[in-house]
mmCIF file of C-alpha atoms in Angstrom:
data_model
loop_
_atom_site.group_PDB
_atom_site.id
_atom_site.type_symbol
_atom_site.label_atom_id
_atom_site.label_comp_id
_atom_site.label_asym_id
_atom_site.label_seq_id
_atom_site.Cartn_x
_atom_site.Cartn_y
_atom_site.Cartn_z
ATOM 1 C CA UNK N 34 -70.453 27.157 24.119
ATOM 2 C CA UNK N 35 -72.258 23.753 22.843
ATOM 3 C CA UNK N 36 -71.152 20.773 22.104
ATOM 4 C CA UNK N 37 -71.157 21.290 18.611
ATOM 5 C CA UNK N 38 -68.433 24.127 19.672
ATOM 6 C CA UNK N 39 -66.379 22.211 21.440
ATOM 7 C CA UNK N 40 -66.136 19.026 18.440
ATOM 8 C CA UNK N 41 -65.789 22.454 15.929
ATOM 9 C CA UNK N 42 -62.135 22.962 17.763
ATOM 10 C CA UNK N 43 -61.639 19.487 18.640
ATOM 11 C CA UNK N 44 -61.528 18.490 14.645
ATOM 12 C CA UNK N 45 -59.463 21.293 13.796
ATOM 13 C CA UNK N 46 -57.226 20.835 16.213
ATOM 14 C CA UNK N 47 -56.744 17.522 15.332
ATOM 15 C CA UNK N 48 -56.395 18.362 11.955
ATOM 16 C CA UNK N 49 -53.007 20.668 12.694
ATOM 17 C CA UNK N 50 -51.964 18.154 14.526
ATOM 18 C CA UNK N 51 -52.286 15.590 11.606
ATOM 19 C CA UNK N 52 -50.626 18.429 9.944
ATOM 20 C CA UNK N 53 -47.308 18.477 11.942
ATOM 21 C CA UNK N 54 -46.851 14.501 11.971
ATOM 22 C CA UNK N 55 -47.162 14.544 8.124
ATOM 23 C CA UNK N 56 -44.837 16.858 8.103
ATOM 24 C CA UNK N 57 -42.638 15.844 10.294
ATOM 25 C CA UNK N 58 -42.943 12.025 8.733
ATOM 26 C CA UNK N 59 -42.323 13.092 5.150
ATOM 27 C CA UNK N 60 -39.190 15.467 6.893
ATOM 28 C CA UNK N 61 -38.195 11.642 7.963
ATOM 29 C CA UNK N 62 -38.918 10.100 5.150
ATOM 30 C CA UNK N 63 -36.247 12.580 2.860
ATOM 31 C CA UNK N 64 -33.472 11.989 4.851
ATOM 32 C CA UNK N 65 -33.793 8.589 5.177
ATOM 33 C CA UNK N 66 -34.085 8.630 0.904
ATOM 34 C CA UNK N 67 -30.904 11.065 1.260
ATOM 35 C CA UNK N 68 -28.976 8.929 3.674
ATOM 36 C CA UNK N 69 -29.510 5.745 1.018
ATOM 37 C CA UNK N 70 -28.047 7.208 -1.524
ATOM 38 C CA UNK N 71 -24.811 8.787 0.141
ATOM 39 C CA UNK N 72 -22.200 8.229 -0.975
ATOM 40 C CA UNK N 73 -18.559 8.507 0.884
ATOM 41 C CA UNK N 74 -15.284 8.207 0.770
ATOM 42 C CA UNK N 75 -11.934 6.776 3.118
ATOM 43 C CA UNK N 76 -8.540 6.405 1.784
ATOM 44 C CA UNK N 77 -5.824 5.060 4.351
ATOM 45 C CA UNK N 78 -2.672 2.179 2.946
ATOM 46 C CA UNK N 79 -2.881 -1.206 3.045
ATOM 47 C CA UNK N 80 -0.053 -3.768 2.262
ATOM 48 C CA UNK N 81 0.053 -5.110 -2.021
ATOM 49 C CA UNK N 82 -2.459 -8.875 -1.818
ATOM 50 C CA UNK N 83 0.082 -10.665 -2.906
ATOM 51 C CA UNK N 84 2.452 -9.785 -0.583
ATOM 52 C CA UNK N 85 4.844 -8.329 -2.172
ATOM 53 C CA UNK N 86 6.071 -5.725 0.203
ATOM 54 C CA UNK N 87 4.115 -3.670 -1.240
ATOM 55 C CA UNK N 88 2.271 -0.698 0.091
ATOM 56 C CA UNK N 89 -1.192 0.117 -1.848
ATOM 57 C CA UNK N 90 -3.320 3.669 -1.435
ATOM 58 C CA UNK N 91 -6.842 1.956 -1.248
ATOM 59 C CA UNK N 92 -9.938 4.920 -1.590
ATOM 60 C CA UNK N 93 -12.981 2.842 -0.546
ATOM 61 C CA UNK N 94 -16.417 3.545 -0.417
ATOM 62 C CA UNK N 95 -17.551 3.416 3.169
ATOM 63 C CA UNK N 96 -21.874 5.157 2.145
ATOM 64 C CA UNK N 97 -24.606 4.130 0.884
ATOM 65 C CA UNK N 98 -25.023 4.955 -2.510
ATOM 66 C CA UNK N 99 -22.316 5.184 -5.759
ATOM 67 C CA UNK N 100 -19.364 7.387 -5.757
ATOM 68 C CA UNK N 101 -19.322 9.917 -9.279
ATOM 69 C CA UNK N 102 -16.189 11.567 -10.147
ATOM 70 C CA UNK N 103 -14.124 11.042 -8.031
ATOM 71 C CA UNK N 104 -10.740 13.203 -7.965
ATOM 72 C CA UNK N 105 -7.733 12.074 -5.494
ATOM 73 C CA UNK N 106 -4.895 14.908 -4.260
ATOM 74 C CA UNK N 107 -1.873 14.180 -2.806
ATOM 75 C CA UNK N 108 -1.250 17.109 0.040
ATOM 76 C CA UNK N 109 2.179 17.826 0.916
ATOM 77 C CA UNK N 110 6.235 19.258 0.957
ATOM 78 C CA UNK N 111 6.979 17.480 -2.051
ATOM 79 C CA UNK N 112 10.297 17.155 -1.538
ATOM 80 C CA UNK N 113 9.023 14.220 0.989
ATOM 81 C CA UNK N 114 7.753 12.258 -2.205
ATOM 82 C CA UNK N 115 11.259 13.225 -3.659
ATOM 83 C CA UNK N 116 12.989 12.241 -1.148
ATOM 84 C CA UNK N 117 12.008 8.501 -1.723
ATOM 85 C CA UNK N 118 11.830 6.085 -4.175
ATOM 86 C CA UNK N 119 7.459 6.032 -5.297
ATOM 87 C CA UNK N 120 6.295 4.169 -7.445
ATOM 88 C CA UNK N 121 2.987 6.770 -8.099
ATOM 89 C CA UNK N 122 3.800 10.549 -9.007
ATOM 90 C CA UNK N 123 1.813 12.652 -6.666
ATOM 91 C CA UNK N 124 2.817 15.340 -7.954
ATOM 92 C CA UNK N 125 -0.468 15.849 -9.715
ATOM 93 C CA UNK N 126 -4.541 15.652 -9.246
ATOM 94 C CA UNK N 127 -5.937 12.550 -10.575
ATOM 95 C CA UNK N 128 -9.276 12.181 -11.837
ATOM 96 C CA UNK N 129 -12.427 11.951 -12.256
ATOM 97 C CA UNK N 130 -13.438 8.341 -11.718
ATOM 98 C CA UNK N 131 -16.307 8.403 -13.210
ATOM 99 C CA UNK N 132 -16.928 6.066 -10.687
ATOM 100 C CA UNK N 133 -16.974 3.532 -7.049
ATOM 101 C CA UNK N 134 -20.035 1.936 -6.495
ATOM 102 C CA UNK N 135 -21.338 1.312 -2.692
ATOM 103 C CA UNK N 136 -18.844 -1.066 -0.919
ATOM 104 C CA UNK N 137 -16.588 -0.920 -3.647
ATOM 105 C CA UNK N 138 -12.904 -0.087 -3.981
ATOM 106 C CA UNK N 139 -9.549 0.953 -6.116
ATOM 107 C CA UNK N 140 -5.921 0.538 -4.859
ATOM 108 C CA UNK N 141 -2.970 1.561 -6.454
ATOM 109 C CA UNK N 142 0.452 1.039 -5.197
ATOM 110 C CA UNK N 143 2.346 4.078 -3.777
ATOM 111 C CA UNK N 144 5.487 2.413 -2.865
ATOM 112 C CA UNK N 145 7.979 -0.866 -2.361
ATOM 113 C CA UNK N 146 7.418 -0.713 1.535
ATOM 114 C CA UNK N 147 10.757 -1.219 2.314
ATOM 115 C CA UNK N 148 11.447 1.694 0.534
ATOM 116 C CA UNK N 149 10.072 4.457 2.810
ATOM 117 C CA UNK N 150 11.764 3.483 6.024
ATOM 118 C CA UNK N 151 15.048 5.248 3.618
ATOM 119 C CA UNK N 152 15.646 8.383 1.704
ATOM 120 C CA UNK N 153 17.402 8.132 -1.561
ATOM 121 C CA UNK N 154 21.059 8.625 -1.624
ATOM 122 C CA UNK N 155 20.989 8.350 1.952
ATOM 123 C CA UNK N 156 22.212 5.545 5.058
ATOM 124 C CA UNK N 157 19.642 6.897 7.403
ATOM 125 C CA UNK N 158 16.962 5.023 8.040
ATOM 126 C CA UNK N 159 14.369 7.520 8.269
ATOM 127 C CA UNK N 160 10.358 7.026 7.582
ATOM 128 C CA UNK N 161 8.796 8.988 4.977
ATOM 129 C CA UNK N 162 6.391 11.787 6.830
ATOM 130 C CA UNK N 163 2.382 11.722 7.066
ATOM 131 C CA UNK N 164 0.694 12.875 4.554
ATOM 132 C CA UNK N 165 -2.614 13.811 3.302
ATOM 133 C CA UNK N 166 -4.277 12.419 0.736
ATOM 134 C CA UNK N 167 -7.650 14.750 0.036
ATOM 135 C CA UNK N 168 -10.650 13.004 -1.995
ATOM 136 C CA UNK N 169 -13.496 14.792 -3.461
ATOM 137 C CA UNK N 170 -16.497 13.236 -5.488
ATOM 138 C CA UNK N 171 -20.133 14.166 -5.588
ATOM 139 C CA UNK N 172 -23.481 11.900 -5.464
ATOM 140 C CA UNK N 173 -25.028 9.739 -8.869
ATOM 141 C CA UNK N 174 -26.449 12.328 -10.072
ATOM 142 C CA UNK N 175 -23.607 14.866 -10.025
ATOM 143 C CA UNK N 176 -24.955 16.989 -6.599
ATOM 144 C CA UNK N 177 -23.655 17.486 -2.904
ATOM 145 C CA UNK N 178 -20.033 17.495 -4.380
ATOM 146 C CA UNK N 179 -17.677 16.999 -0.630
ATOM 147 C CA UNK N 180 -14.330 16.699 0.122
ATOM 148 C CA UNK N 181 -11.954 15.176 2.673
ATOM 149 C CA UNK N 182 -8.400 14.908 3.868
ATOM 150 C CA UNK N 183 -7.304 11.415 5.620
ATOM 151 C CA UNK N 184 -3.762 11.573 7.265
ATOM 152 C CA UNK N 185 -1.546 8.799 5.841
ATOM 153 C CA UNK N 186 1.758 7.705 7.975
ATOM 154 C CA UNK N 187 3.936 4.645 7.100
ATOM 155 C CA UNK N 188 5.546 4.278 10.706
ATOM 156 C CA UNK N 189 2.854 1.891 12.683
ATOM 157 C CA UNK N 190 4.061 -0.301 9.730
ATOM 158 C CA UNK N 191 7.308 -0.354 10.631
ATOM 159 C CA UNK N 192 7.398 -3.386 12.505
ATOM 160 C CA UNK N 193 5.451 -4.952 9.772
ATOM 161 C CA UNK N 194 7.132 -8.376 7.645
ATOM 162 C CA UNK N 195 8.394 -7.678 4.529
ATOM 163 C CA UNK N 196 7.316 -3.691 4.460
ATOM 164 C CA UNK N 197 10.456 -2.344 6.797
ATOM 165 C CA UNK N 198 13.006 -5.249 5.201
ATOM 166 C CA UNK N 199 13.488 -6.381 1.885
ATOM 167 C CA UNK N 200 10.255 -9.268 0.963
ATOM 168 C CA UNK N 201 11.501 -12.832 0.536
ATOM 169 C CA UNK N 202 10.794 -12.432 -3.278
ATOM 170 C CA UNK N 203 13.153 -9.766 -3.693
ATOM 171 C CA UNK N 204 15.677 -11.250 -1.644
ATOM 172 C CA UNK N 205 15.618 -13.969 -4.038
ATOM 173 C CA UNK N 206 16.086 -12.574 -6.728
ATOM 174 C CA UNK N 207 19.438 -10.331 -5.594
ATOM 175 C CA UNK N 208 20.325 -14.184 -4.300
ATOM 176 C CA UNK N 209 19.764 -15.247 -8.583
ATOM 177 C CA UNK N 210 21.450 -11.505 -9.533
ATOM 178 C CA UNK N 211 24.196 -12.749 -7.004
ATOM 179 C CA UNK N 212 24.879 -16.618 -8.490
ATOM 180 C CA UNK N 213 24.315 -15.528 -11.429
ATOM 181 C CA UNK N 214 27.544 -12.711 -11.382
ATOM 182 C CA UNK N 215 29.278 -15.560 -9.954
ATOM 183 C CA UNK N 216 28.713 -18.091 -12.639
ATOM 184 C CA UNK N 217 29.955 -15.063 -14.602
ATOM 185 C CA UNK N 218 32.978 -14.444 -13.033
ATOM 186 C CA UNK N 219 33.555 -18.735 -13.128
ATOM 187 C CA UNK N 220 33.470 -18.786 -16.392
ATOM 188 C CA UNK N 221 35.929 -15.469 -16.865
ATOM 189 C CA UNK N 222 38.073 -17.783 -14.843
ATOM 190 C CA UNK N 223 37.629 -21.219 -16.918
ATOM 191 C CA UNK N 224 38.305 -19.143 -19.649
ATOM 192 C CA UNK N 225 41.239 -18.398 -18.862
ATOM 193 C CA UNK N 226 42.442 -20.806 -17.852
ATOM 194 C CA UNK N 227 41.428 -23.376 -20.719
ATOM 195 C CA UNK N 228 44.372 -20.952 -22.975
ATOM 196 C CA UNK N 229 46.861 -22.356 -20.767
ATOM 197 C CA UNK N 230 48.352 -25.515 -23.059
ATOM 198 C CA UNK N 231 50.584 -27.769 -21.013
ATOM 199 C CA UNK N 232 54.262 -28.381 -22.647
ATOM 200 C CA UNK N 233 55.422 -30.626 -21.182
ATOM 201 C CA UNK N 234 58.684 -33.852 -21.763
ATOM 202 C CA UNK N 235 60.153 -36.301 -19.858
ATOM 203 C CA UNK N 236 62.404 -34.401 -18.981
ATOM 204 C CA UNK N 237 61.176 -31.644 -17.956
ATOM 205 C CA UNK N 238 61.525 -31.732 -13.919
ATOM 206 C CA UNK N 239 58.647 -28.850 -13.623
ATOM 207 C CA UNK N 240 55.429 -28.539 -15.609
ATOM 208 C CA UNK N 241 55.483 -26.329 -18.430
ATOM 209 C CA UNK N 242 52.500 -24.355 -19.284
ATOM 210 C CA UNK N 243 51.962 -21.517 -22.458
ATOM 211 C CA UNK N 244 49.295 -19.364 -23.200
ATOM 212 C CA UNK N 245 47.424 -21.208 -26.565
ATOM 213 C CA UNK N 246 45.213 -19.188 -28.614
ATOM 214 C CA UNK N 247 42.391 -16.601 -26.877
ATOM 215 C CA UNK N 248 40.061 -15.818 -29.403
ATOM 216 C CA UNK N 249 36.207 -16.686 -29.221
ATOM 217 C CA UNK N 250 35.292 -20.015 -31.039
#
């Protein structure tokens, strides 16, 4: 075998190696482009930002691309939802939400926190059972449809101030309502007293009162 034959073999081998490396580089670039536009949604609880004791369900896009045509649905026993005073109707599938950009989220008021730890028409302090939220979405071009289930549980929030107990604003409202009722009762008592007329004379040894006109002025 001459030098020319060896050079030809080495040249062919180099060409094959370069072709293989090109294929690997193309595949890596394709995976990077795909990863750079792949949305990923998560669902979780978060306290209401106004500090009013509300508990929100947030749907956040933690991926690297916008999520399109977003649906969410609550999975669980229907009686678990109807036993509690929920602000959000959990019986229907919601969507499609047109778009959730990368790094953005939407928050929906789920319930007033303390109501999740006491069923309706009951004196028990039984927290709402855990349930799943199913999220469905596609990438921006409408391809790569995905879905994911997330388990949500209210029990870890039981010790947070304003959730298991009534928040201070609601307590103030209750106090104002109590004052209003007291003032209303006092008003009725004053009205009853205002109809009493003293009918005394100097000769009477005791105070004498008679009922006057009780018609509204």
